[in-house]
Amino acid sequence: MDLVIRNARVVDGTGGPGRRADVAIADGRIAEIRPEDSPGPRPSGRRTLDADGLVLAPGFIDMHAHSDLALLRDPDHSAKAAQGVTLEVLGQDGLSYAPVDDRTLAEVRRSITGWNGNGDDIDFDWRTVGEYLDRLDRNFGGRGIAVNAAYLVPQGTVRMYAVGWEDRPATGAELDRMKALVAQGMAEGAVGMSSGLTYTPGMYADDAELTELCRVVAGYGGYYCPHHRSYGAGALGAYEEMVRLTRNAGCALHLAHATMNFGVNEGRAPELLALLDDALDAGADISLDTYPYTPGCTTLVAMLPSWASEGGPASVLTRLADDATAERIRHHLEELGSDGCHGVPIEWDTIEISGVGAPTLADHVGRTVAETARLRGEAPWATARRLLVEDRLGPTILQHVGHEENVRQIMRHRVHTGGSDGILQGDKPHPRAYGTFPHYLGRYVRELGTLSLEECIAHLTSRPARRLGLADRGYVREGYRADLVLLDPATVAAGSTFEEPRTLPVGIPHVLIDGRFVIEDGRRTQVLAGRAVRGTGSVRGRP
């Protein structure tokens, strides 16, 4: 054997009780699991690790990540590796960097600068989904990437490519083009399709268009992952819309960062869960992910009404520069409740600036828009408008609109999985980017008892592996890939806080991908064991 991990408490991802065992690894896979009370000799190997007092679990799967460029620029990527994440799902919220042509690439880079940076440090030498996945594999001189990555075809990017930024139904030819782009992406290795239905231009698609695209995804065995049309005033209706749409399309559904936010939804998680339970009992194929925090995180420009973003980023800036149009935007934001702000009038004291691109605006970071406006003696909309214009739509925000009891009730659901929704950009990113998985284990398992350790690990491992169709990941089983986490259940905790969001976790001394240590004794190694994980519908076959 290459490695034998002795005396660990193996929590295998099934949700069942843990058991002490030796786990032997050879050629990147789990070769033998020998329970403590088994007769016969213990396995031996070239290296032995005594894991007495530690829990051995499958590697965690981040079902909602925004590391699309971070994996290409940062070989360390401790933000995720140190949490025990061994696989991330990219291409989220309908906006990412493949498939594109030159025009679309320039537009999508500009529109999600707040998520991933402007990309000036990246060689965008791909255009298709397959080429992007190949780039992950050959990154850093062919060594690969820090953790494994799967990809969702981004519906907003596809619409940008085929239709543009216009708020109108697609023509028949445009719909055929979008279906072909989705089919190509699925054939090249995507695991499904995402949408951002409060982000332009993806939000301009009607249900008929989305249904046709979901039928294509279903034909390749993939799933649809929507950031749906409202997490606020219309949240329950938006969830129901996605359930109905995917059932009509015969497509599996995975609800992105599923939560119930804003004052209108306080205490209403049971209504969402009842809706999902009814659909599941009727035969629907549904799962969801959440992060274990109450604030959300997005870009400031996402708050604007969708009509203000029609035409793309340059058109947004033109409208903001015009006083009359800017006043109309303010009216929608503050009085009517824009669709970008989920139908709820914006409360500027809940909007905290978490990152800016321009160094001259750095003093805004860590303050709410309302606070900065008071300091400057101006109206909050004047502050927000100036930030958007001067930072070329770049500011990211924390939106403090969640409810703790909703978070806890949803994470207990039978189809729940973990997703960080981690945006790594900005001077003060959301702590979920560095802390989601240890926060589940420390706060919600050990401190609050919301989930048992065994239940929580199943939520973070085997459930997402099943959704992704991975035949050899998500469990500690013989023959499975040795993507493993060793953690101390007595001390595991997120180090990241809202004040110090880039602090690494504690209590996770070892993380392995394909049997190779990416975290060893609490430190990041030089190993790049991550690769692109292609979907089951890929022409390359099962991953």
Coordinates of C-alpha atoms in Angstrom, one line a residue:
M1 CA 0.0 0.0 0.0
D2 CA 1.1 3.6 -0.6
L3 CA -0.5 4.8 2.7
V4 CA -2.3 3.3 5.7
I5 CA -4.4 5.5 7.9
R6 CA -4.7 3.7 11.2
N7 CA -7.1 4.1 14.1
A8 CA -9.4 6.6 12.5
R9 CA -13.1 6.8 13.3
V10 CA -14.4 6.3 9.8
V11 CA -17.6 8.2 9.0
D12 CA -18.2 6.9 5.6
G13 CA -20.8 9.3 4.1
T14 CA -23.8 6.9 4.4
G15 CA -25.2 8.8 7.5
G16 CA -24.6 5.6 9.6
P17 CA -22.5 5.5 12.8
G18 CA -18.8 5.8 12.5
R19 CA -16.4 2.9 13.3
R20 CA -12.8 2.6 14.1
A21 CA -10.8 1.2 11.2
D22 CA -7.6 1.2 9.2
V23 CA -7.9 2.5 5.7
A24 CA -5.3 1.5 3.1
I25 CA -4.7 3.5 -0.1
A26 CA -3.0 2.3 -3.3
D27 CA -2.8 4.0 -6.7
G28 CA -5.1 6.8 -5.6
R29 CA -7.9 4.6 -4.4
I30 CA -9.1 3.0 -1.2
A31 CA -7.7 -0.5 -1.4
E32 CA -8.8 -1.9 2.0
I33 CA -10.9 -0.9 5.0
R34 CA -10.2 -3.1 8.0
P35 CA -12.5 -2.5 11.0
E36 CA -10.7 -2.5 14.4
D37 CA -12.4 -5.7 15.5
S38 CA -11.6 -7.7 12.3
P39 CA -9.4 -10.8 12.6
G40 CA -6.2 -11.1 10.7
P41 CA -3.2 -8.8 10.1
R42 CA -3.6 -5.1 9.7
P43 CA -2.7 -3.6 6.3
S44 CA 0.8 -2.2 6.0
G45 CA 2.2 0.4 3.6
R46 CA 5.2 2.5 2.7
R47 CA 3.8 5.2 4.9
T48 CA 1.6 5.0 8.0
L49 CA -0.5 7.8 9.6
D50 CA -1.8 7.3 13.1
A51 CA -5.3 9.1 13.1
D52 CA -6.3 8.2 16.6
G53 CA -8.8 10.8 17.8
L54 CA -9.6 12.0 14.2
V55 CA -12.6 11.4 12.0
L56 CA -11.9 10.1 8.5
A57 CA -14.6 11.2 6.0
P58 CA -15.0 11.5 2.2
G59 CA -13.8 14.8 0.7
F60 CA -16.3 17.6 0.8
I61 CA -18.1 18.6 -2.4
D62 CA -18.9 22.3 -2.8
M63 CA -22.0 22.3 -4.9
H64 CA -21.9 26.1 -5.5
A65 CA -18.5 27.6 -6.1
H66 CA -17.3 30.7 -7.9
S67 CA -13.7 29.6 -8.4
D68 CA -13.9 29.6 -12.2
L69 CA -10.8 31.8 -12.5
A70 CA -9.3 31.3 -9.0
L71 CA -8.4 27.7 -9.8
L72 CA -6.5 28.9 -12.9
R73 CA -4.6 31.8 -11.1
D74 CA -4.0 30.3 -7.6
P75 CA -2.1 27.0 -7.3
D76 CA -2.5 27.2 -3.5
H77 CA -6.3 27.7 -3.3
S78 CA -6.3 27.1 0.4
A79 CA -9.6 28.9 0.7
K80 CA -11.2 25.6 -0.3
A81 CA -8.5 23.0 0.1
A82 CA -8.0 23.8 3.8
Q83 CA -11.8 23.3 4.4
G84 CA -11.6 19.7 3.2
V85 CA -13.2 20.5 -0.2
T86 CA -11.9 18.1 -2.8
L87 CA -14.4 19.0 -5.6
E88 CA -16.1 22.3 -6.6
V89 CA -19.0 22.8 -9.0
L90 CA -18.3 25.8 -11.2
G91 CA -20.3 27.7 -13.8
Q92 CA -22.9 28.9 -11.4
D93 CA -25.7 31.4 -11.5
G94 CA -25.9 31.4 -15.3
L95 CA -22.7 33.3 -15.9
S96 CA -19.2 31.9 -16.6
Y97 CA -16.6 31.8 -19.3
A98 CA -17.6 29.0 -21.6
P99 CA -19.1 28.6 -24.2
V100 CA -18.2 32.0 -25.7
D101 CA -17.0 33.8 -28.8
D102 CA -14.7 36.8 -28.6
R103 CA -17.6 39.3 -28.1
T104 CA -19.4 37.2 -25.4
L105 CA -16.1 36.6 -23.6
A106 CA -15.4 40.4 -23.3
E107 CA -19.0 41.0 -22.1
V108 CA -19.1 38.2 -19.5
R109 CA -15.7 39.2 -18.2
R110 CA -17.0 42.7 -17.6
S111 CA -20.3 41.7 -16.2
I112 CA -18.9 39.4 -13.4
T113 CA -15.7 41.3 -12.6
G114 CA -17.1 41.5 -9.0
W115 CA -17.2 37.7 -8.8
N116 CA -13.9 36.7 -10.3
G117 CA -11.8 39.8 -11.1
N118 CA -11.4 41.2 -14.5
G119 CA -9.3 38.4 -15.7
D120 CA -6.4 40.5 -17.0
D121 CA -4.1 37.9 -15.4
I122 CA -5.7 35.0 -17.3
D123 CA -4.9 33.7 -20.8
F124 CA -8.4 33.0 -22.1
D125 CA -7.2 30.4 -24.6
W126 CA -10.5 28.5 -24.6
R127 CA -13.9 29.1 -26.1
T128 CA -15.9 25.9 -25.5
V129 CA -16.8 24.0 -22.4
G130 CA -14.5 21.1 -23.4
E131 CA -11.6 23.5 -23.9
Y132 CA -12.1 25.1 -20.5
L133 CA -12.1 21.7 -18.9
D134 CA -9.0 20.7 -20.8
R135 CA -7.4 24.0 -19.6
L136 CA -8.1 23.0 -16.0
D137 CA -6.3 19.7 -16.6
R138 CA -3.2 21.2 -18.2
N139 CA -3.0 24.3 -15.9
F140 CA 0.3 25.2 -14.2
G141 CA 2.4 23.4 -16.8
G142 CA 0.3 20.3 -16.9
R143 CA 0.3 19.8 -13.2
G144 CA -3.5 20.5 -12.8
I145 CA -5.4 22.5 -10.2
A146 CA -5.6 22.5 -6.4
V147 CA -9.0 20.6 -6.1
N148 CA -11.2 18.8 -8.6
A149 CA -13.8 20.8 -10.5
A150 CA -17.1 20.0 -12.3
Y151 CA -18.8 22.6 -14.6
L152 CA -22.4 23.7 -15.3
V153 CA -23.2 25.3 -18.7
P154 CA -24.2 28.9 -17.8
Q155 CA -27.6 29.7 -19.4
G156 CA -27.1 33.4 -19.1
T157 CA -23.8 33.2 -21.0
V158 CA -25.5 31.0 -23.6
R159 CA -28.2 33.6 -24.1
M160 CA -25.7 36.4 -24.3
Y161 CA -23.9 34.4 -27.0
A162 CA -27.0 33.6 -29.1
V163 CA -29.4 36.4 -28.4
G164 CA -27.4 39.3 -26.8
W165 CA -28.7 41.5 -24.0
E166 CA -32.2 42.3 -25.3
D167 CA -35.2 41.7 -23.1
R168 CA -37.3 39.7 -25.6
P169 CA -38.3 36.2 -26.5
A170 CA -35.7 34.3 -28.5
T171 CA -36.5 33.6 -32.1
G172 CA -36.7 30.0 -33.3
A173 CA -33.3 30.2 -34.8
E174 CA -31.8 31.7 -31.6
L175 CA -33.4 29.0 -29.5
D176 CA -32.0 26.3 -31.7
R177 CA -28.6 27.9 -31.4
M178 CA -28.9 27.9 -27.6
K179 CA -30.0 24.3 -27.5
A180 CA -27.0 23.4 -29.7
L181 CA -24.6 25.2 -27.4
V182 CA -26.0 23.5 -24.3
A183 CA -25.9 20.1 -26.0
Q184 CA -22.3 20.7 -27.0
G185 CA -21.3 21.7 -23.5
M186 CA -23.0 18.6 -22.0
A187 CA -21.3 16.4 -24.6
E188 CA -18.0 17.9 -23.7
G189 CA -18.3 17.2 -20.0
A190 CA -20.6 19.6 -18.2
V191 CA -22.7 18.0 -15.4
G192 CA -25.7 20.3 -16.0
M193 CA -26.9 23.8 -16.6
S194 CA -27.2 26.8 -14.3
S195 CA -29.2 30.0 -14.5
G196 CA -29.2 33.3 -12.7
L197 CA -32.8 34.4 -13.1
T198 CA -32.3 37.7 -11.2
Y199 CA -29.2 38.4 -13.4
T200 CA -29.2 39.8 -16.9
P201 CA -29.4 38.5 -19.6
G202 CA -30.4 35.1 -18.3
M203 CA -33.4 36.5 -16.5
Y204 CA -34.9 37.5 -19.9
A205 CA -35.6 33.9 -20.7
D206 CA -39.2 32.8 -20.2
D207 CA -40.3 29.4 -18.9
A208 CA -40.9 28.0 -22.4
E209 CA -37.3 28.8 -23.4
L210 CA -35.9 27.4 -20.2
T211 CA -37.9 24.2 -20.5
E212 CA -36.5 23.5 -24.0
L213 CA -33.0 23.9 -22.7
C214 CA -33.7 21.7 -19.7
R215 CA -34.9 19.0 -22.0
V216 CA -31.5 19.1 -23.7
V217 CA -29.8 18.8 -20.3
A218 CA -32.0 15.9 -19.3
G219 CA -31.1 14.0 -22.5
Y220 CA -27.5 14.0 -21.2
G221 CA -28.4 12.9 -17.7
G222 CA -27.6 16.3 -16.2
Y223 CA -29.4 18.6 -13.8
Y224 CA -30.7 22.2 -13.8
C225 CA -29.3 24.5 -11.1
P226 CA -31.3 27.7 -11.1
H227 CA -30.7 30.8 -9.0
H228 CA -34.4 31.4 -9.4
R229 CA -36.4 34.6 -9.9
S230 CA -36.9 35.7 -6.3
Y231 CA -35.6 34.9 -2.9
G232 CA -37.7 37.7 -1.5
A233 CA -41.3 38.8 -2.1
G234 CA -42.0 36.1 -4.7
A235 CA -39.8 33.4 -3.3
L236 CA -42.3 30.6 -2.9
G237 CA -43.8 31.2 -6.3
A238 CA -40.3 31.2 -7.8
Y239 CA -39.5 27.9 -6.2
E240 CA -42.8 26.4 -7.4
E241 CA -42.0 27.7 -10.9
M242 CA -38.7 25.8 -11.0
V243 CA -40.3 22.6 -9.7
R244 CA -43.0 22.8 -12.3
L245 CA -40.7 23.7 -15.2
T246 CA -38.2 20.9 -14.6
R247 CA -41.0 18.3 -14.1
N248 CA -42.4 19.4 -17.5
A249 CA -38.9 19.0 -19.0
G250 CA -38.2 15.7 -17.3
C251 CA -35.0 17.2 -15.8
A252 CA -33.5 16.8 -12.4
L253 CA -33.5 20.0 -10.3
H254 CA -30.9 21.3 -7.9
L255 CA -31.9 24.6 -6.2
A256 CA -29.0 27.0 -5.8
H257 CA -28.4 28.5 -2.3
A258 CA -31.9 27.7 -1.4
T259 CA -33.1 30.0 1.3
M260 CA -35.9 32.4 2.3
N261 CA -34.7 35.9 2.8
F262 CA -35.9 39.4 3.6
G263 CA -38.5 40.3 6.3
V264 CA -41.4 39.0 4.1
N265 CA -40.0 35.4 4.5
E266 CA -39.1 35.3 8.2
G267 CA -40.3 32.0 9.6
R268 CA -41.5 30.7 6.3
A269 CA -39.0 27.9 5.6
P270 CA -41.6 25.2 6.5
E271 CA -43.7 26.4 3.6
L272 CA -40.8 25.9 1.2
L273 CA -40.0 22.5 2.6
A274 CA -43.6 21.4 2.4
L275 CA -43.6 22.4 -1.3
L276 CA -40.5 20.4 -1.9
D277 CA -41.7 17.4 0.1
D278 CA -45.0 17.3 -1.9
A279 CA -43.0 17.3 -5.2
L280 CA -40.5 14.7 -4.0
D281 CA -43.4 12.4 -2.8
A282 CA -44.9 12.8 -6.3
G283 CA -41.7 11.6 -7.9
A284 CA -39.7 14.7 -8.6
D285 CA -35.9 14.6 -8.6
I286 CA -34.9 17.5 -6.5
S287 CA -31.9 18.5 -4.4
L288 CA -30.7 21.8 -3.0
D289 CA -27.6 23.5 -1.4
T290 CA -27.2 26.1 1.2
Y291 CA -24.4 27.9 3.1
P292 CA -24.7 28.1 6.9
Y293 CA -24.8 31.9 7.2
T294 CA -27.6 34.5 7.1
P295 CA -26.1 37.3 4.9
G296 CA -26.0 36.9 1.1
C297 CA -23.3 38.1 -1.2
T298 CA -23.5 39.4 -4.8
T299 CA -22.7 42.5 -6.8
L300 CA -24.1 45.9 -6.3
V301 CA -25.2 46.2 -9.9
A302 CA -27.3 43.0 -9.5
M303 CA -29.7 45.1 -7.3
L304 CA -30.8 47.3 -10.2
P305 CA -34.0 46.6 -12.1
S306 CA -33.5 44.4 -15.1
W307 CA -34.6 47.0 -17.6
A308 CA -31.6 49.1 -16.4
S309 CA -29.2 46.3 -17.5
E310 CA -30.7 45.6 -20.9
G311 CA -28.0 46.0 -23.5
G312 CA -25.1 45.0 -21.2
P313 CA -22.6 46.8 -18.9
A314 CA -21.9 49.7 -21.2
S315 CA -25.7 50.5 -21.4
V316 CA -25.9 50.3 -17.6
L317 CA -23.2 53.0 -17.2
T318 CA -24.9 55.2 -19.8
R319 CA -28.2 55.0 -17.9
L320 CA -26.5 55.8 -14.6
A321 CA -24.8 58.8 -16.1
D322 CA -28.2 60.3 -17.1
D323 CA -29.9 62.0 -14.1
A324 CA -33.5 61.3 -15.2
T325 CA -32.8 57.6 -15.9
A326 CA -30.9 57.3 -12.6
E327 CA -33.8 58.8 -10.7
R328 CA -36.1 56.2 -12.3
I329 CA -33.7 53.5 -11.2
R330 CA -33.8 54.9 -7.6
H331 CA -37.6 54.9 -7.7
H332 CA -37.7 51.2 -8.6
L333 CA -35.0 50.3 -6.0
E334 CA -36.3 52.3 -3.1
E335 CA -40.0 52.5 -3.6
L336 CA -41.3 49.7 -5.9
G337 CA -38.8 46.9 -5.2
S338 CA -36.8 46.0 -8.2
D339 CA -36.6 42.5 -9.6
G340 CA -32.9 42.7 -9.0
C341 CA -33.6 43.1 -5.3
H342 CA -36.1 40.3 -5.4
G343 CA -39.2 42.5 -5.4
V344 CA -38.4 44.1 -2.1
P345 CA -37.6 47.8 -1.6
I346 CA -33.9 48.1 -0.9
E347 CA -32.8 48.8 2.6
W348 CA -29.4 50.5 2.3
D349 CA -28.4 49.7 5.9
T350 CA -28.4 46.0 4.9
I351 CA -26.1 46.6 1.9
E352 CA -22.4 46.3 3.0
I353 CA -19.7 47.0 0.5
S354 CA -17.3 44.0 0.6
G355 CA -15.0 44.7 -2.3
V356 CA -14.1 47.3 -5.0
G357 CA -11.7 47.3 -7.9
A358 CA -10.5 50.8 -7.6
P359 CA -8.0 51.5 -4.8
T360 CA -9.4 55.0 -4.4
L361 CA -12.7 53.6 -3.2
A362 CA -11.2 51.2 -0.6
D363 CA -12.6 53.3 2.3
H364 CA -16.1 52.2 1.4
V365 CA -15.3 48.5 2.1
G366 CA -16.8 47.2 5.4
R367 CA -19.4 49.9 5.6
T368 CA -23.0 49.8 4.5
V369 CA -24.2 52.2 1.8
A370 CA -26.3 53.9 4.4
E371 CA -23.3 54.5 6.7
T372 CA -21.1 55.9 4.0
A373 CA -24.0 58.1 2.8
R374 CA -24.3 59.5 6.3
L375 CA -20.6 60.2 6.6
R376 CA -20.6 62.0 3.2
G377 CA -23.9 63.9 3.9
E378 CA -25.6 62.5 0.8
A379 CA -28.6 60.3 0.0
P380 CA -27.8 56.5 -0.1
W381 CA -28.7 56.3 -3.8
A382 CA -26.2 59.0 -4.6
T383 CA -23.5 56.9 -2.8
A384 CA -24.5 53.7 -4.6
R385 CA -24.7 55.4 -8.0
R386 CA -21.3 57.0 -7.6
L387 CA -19.7 53.7 -6.5
L388 CA -21.2 51.9 -9.6
V389 CA -20.0 54.5 -12.0
E390 CA -16.5 55.1 -10.5
D391 CA -15.8 51.4 -10.1
R392 CA -17.3 50.5 -13.5
L393 CA -19.9 48.2 -11.9
G394 CA -17.3 46.4 -9.9
P395 CA -18.4 46.6 -6.2
T396 CA -19.4 43.4 -4.4
I397 CA -21.8 43.5 -1.5
L398 CA -22.9 41.5 1.6
Q399 CA -26.7 41.7 1.9
H400 CA -27.8 41.2 5.5
V401 CA -31.3 39.9 4.9
G402 CA -31.4 36.3 6.1
H403 CA -33.0 34.5 9.1
E404 CA -31.2 32.0 11.3
E405 CA -34.2 29.7 11.9
N406 CA -34.8 29.5 8.1
V407 CA -31.2 28.5 7.6
R408 CA -31.4 25.8 10.3
Q409 CA -34.6 24.3 9.1
I410 CA -33.5 24.1 5.5
M411 CA -30.2 22.5 6.3
R412 CA -32.0 19.6 8.0
H413 CA -33.9 18.6 4.9
R414 CA -33.5 15.2 3.4
V415 CA -32.2 16.5 0.0
H416 CA -29.9 19.2 1.4
T417 CA -26.3 19.5 0.4
G418 CA -23.6 22.1 1.2
G419 CA -22.5 24.9 -1.1
S420 CA -20.3 27.9 -0.2
D421 CA -21.4 30.3 -2.9
G422 CA -18.0 31.6 -2.1
I423 CA -16.8 34.8 -3.9
L424 CA -13.1 35.1 -3.4
Q425 CA -12.7 38.6 -4.7
G426 CA -12.8 41.8 -2.7
D427 CA -11.1 43.2 0.3
K428 CA -13.7 41.8 2.7
P429 CA -15.4 38.8 1.1
H430 CA -18.1 36.8 2.7
P431 CA -16.6 34.4 5.3
R432 CA -18.5 31.5 3.7
A433 CA -15.8 31.4 1.0
Y434 CA -13.2 30.3 3.6
G435 CA -15.5 28.8 6.2
T436 CA -18.6 27.0 5.0
F437 CA -17.7 23.4 5.6
P438 CA -15.9 23.7 9.0
H439 CA -18.7 26.1 10.1
Y440 CA -21.3 23.3 9.4
L441 CA -19.2 20.9 11.5
G442 CA -18.2 23.2 14.3
R443 CA -21.2 25.5 14.7
Y444 CA -24.2 23.4 13.6
V445 CA -22.9 20.0 14.6
R446 CA -20.8 20.4 17.7
E447 CA -22.2 23.6 19.2
L448 CA -25.9 23.6 18.2
G449 CA -26.6 19.9 17.4
T450 CA -28.7 20.9 14.4
L451 CA -27.3 17.9 12.6
S452 CA -25.4 14.9 13.9
L453 CA -21.8 14.5 12.7
E454 CA -22.8 11.5 10.5
E455 CA -25.8 13.3 9.0
C456 CA -23.8 16.4 8.2
I457 CA -21.0 14.5 6.5
A458 CA -23.5 12.7 4.3
H459 CA -25.0 16.1 3.4
L460 CA -21.5 17.3 2.3
T461 CA -20.3 14.2 0.6
S462 CA -22.5 11.3 -0.7
R463 CA -25.6 13.4 -1.5
P464 CA -23.7 15.8 -3.8
A465 CA -21.8 12.9 -5.3
R466 CA -25.1 11.2 -6.2
R467 CA -26.5 14.4 -7.7
L468 CA -23.3 14.7 -9.9
G469 CA -23.6 11.1 -10.9
L470 CA -20.1 10.2 -9.6
A471 CA -19.8 6.5 -9.3
D472 CA -16.6 6.4 -7.2
R473 CA -16.7 9.4 -5.0
G474 CA -18.7 10.6 -1.9
Y475 CA -18.1 7.5 0.3
V476 CA -15.3 5.8 2.1
R477 CA -15.5 2.5 0.3
E478 CA -13.1 0.1 -1.1
G479 CA -12.4 0.8 -4.8
Y480 CA -13.4 4.5 -4.4
R481 CA -11.1 7.4 -5.1
A482 CA -9.1 8.4 -2.0
D483 CA -10.5 11.9 -1.8
L484 CA -10.5 12.1 2.0
V485 CA -10.6 14.5 5.0
L486 CA -9.3 13.9 8.4
L487 CA -10.8 16.2 11.0
D488 CA -10.9 16.6 14.8
P489 CA -14.6 16.7 15.8
A490 CA -13.7 18.4 19.1
T491 CA -12.0 21.4 17.5
V492 CA -13.0 21.8 13.9
A493 CA -14.3 25.3 13.2
A494 CA -14.2 28.1 10.7
G495 CA -11.5 30.6 11.3
S496 CA -13.1 33.1 8.9
T497 CA -15.3 35.8 10.3
F498 CA -17.0 38.9 8.9
E499 CA -14.1 40.9 10.4
E500 CA -11.3 38.6 9.2
P501 CA -12.9 36.6 6.3
R502 CA -9.7 35.1 4.9
T503 CA -8.7 33.2 8.1
L504 CA -8.2 29.5 7.5
P505 CA -10.1 26.9 9.5
V506 CA -8.9 24.8 12.4
G507 CA -9.3 21.1 13.2
I508 CA -8.7 19.8 9.7
P509 CA -5.1 18.5 9.7
H510 CA -5.2 16.4 6.6
V511 CA -6.9 16.5 3.2
L512 CA -6.1 14.0 0.4
I513 CA -7.1 14.0 -3.3
D514 CA -6.4 10.7 -5.2
G515 CA -4.5 9.6 -2.2
R516 CA -2.1 12.6 -2.3
F517 CA -1.8 15.0 0.6
V518 CA -3.0 18.5 -0.4
I519 CA -3.2 19.5 3.3
E520 CA -0.7 17.8 5.6
D521 CA -0.4 18.5 9.3
G522 CA -2.5 21.6 8.7
R523 CA -0.3 23.1 6.0
R524 CA -0.9 23.3 2.2
T525 CA 1.5 21.1 0.3
Q526 CA 2.7 21.8 -3.2
V527 CA 0.6 18.9 -4.6
L528 CA -1.8 19.8 -7.5
A529 CA -4.0 16.7 -7.6
G530 CA -7.2 18.3 -8.9
R531 CA -8.6 17.7 -12.4
A532 CA -11.8 18.4 -14.3
V533 CA -14.5 15.9 -13.5
R534 CA -16.6 15.4 -16.5
G535 CA -20.3 14.5 -16.5
T536 CA -21.8 11.1 -17.3
G537 CA -23.2 12.4 -20.6
S538 CA -19.7 13.4 -21.8
V539 CA -18.3 11.9 -25.0
R540 CA -15.3 11.0 -22.8
G541 CA -17.5 8.6 -20.8
R542 CA -18.2 8.4 -17.1
P543 CA -15.8 10.4 -14.9

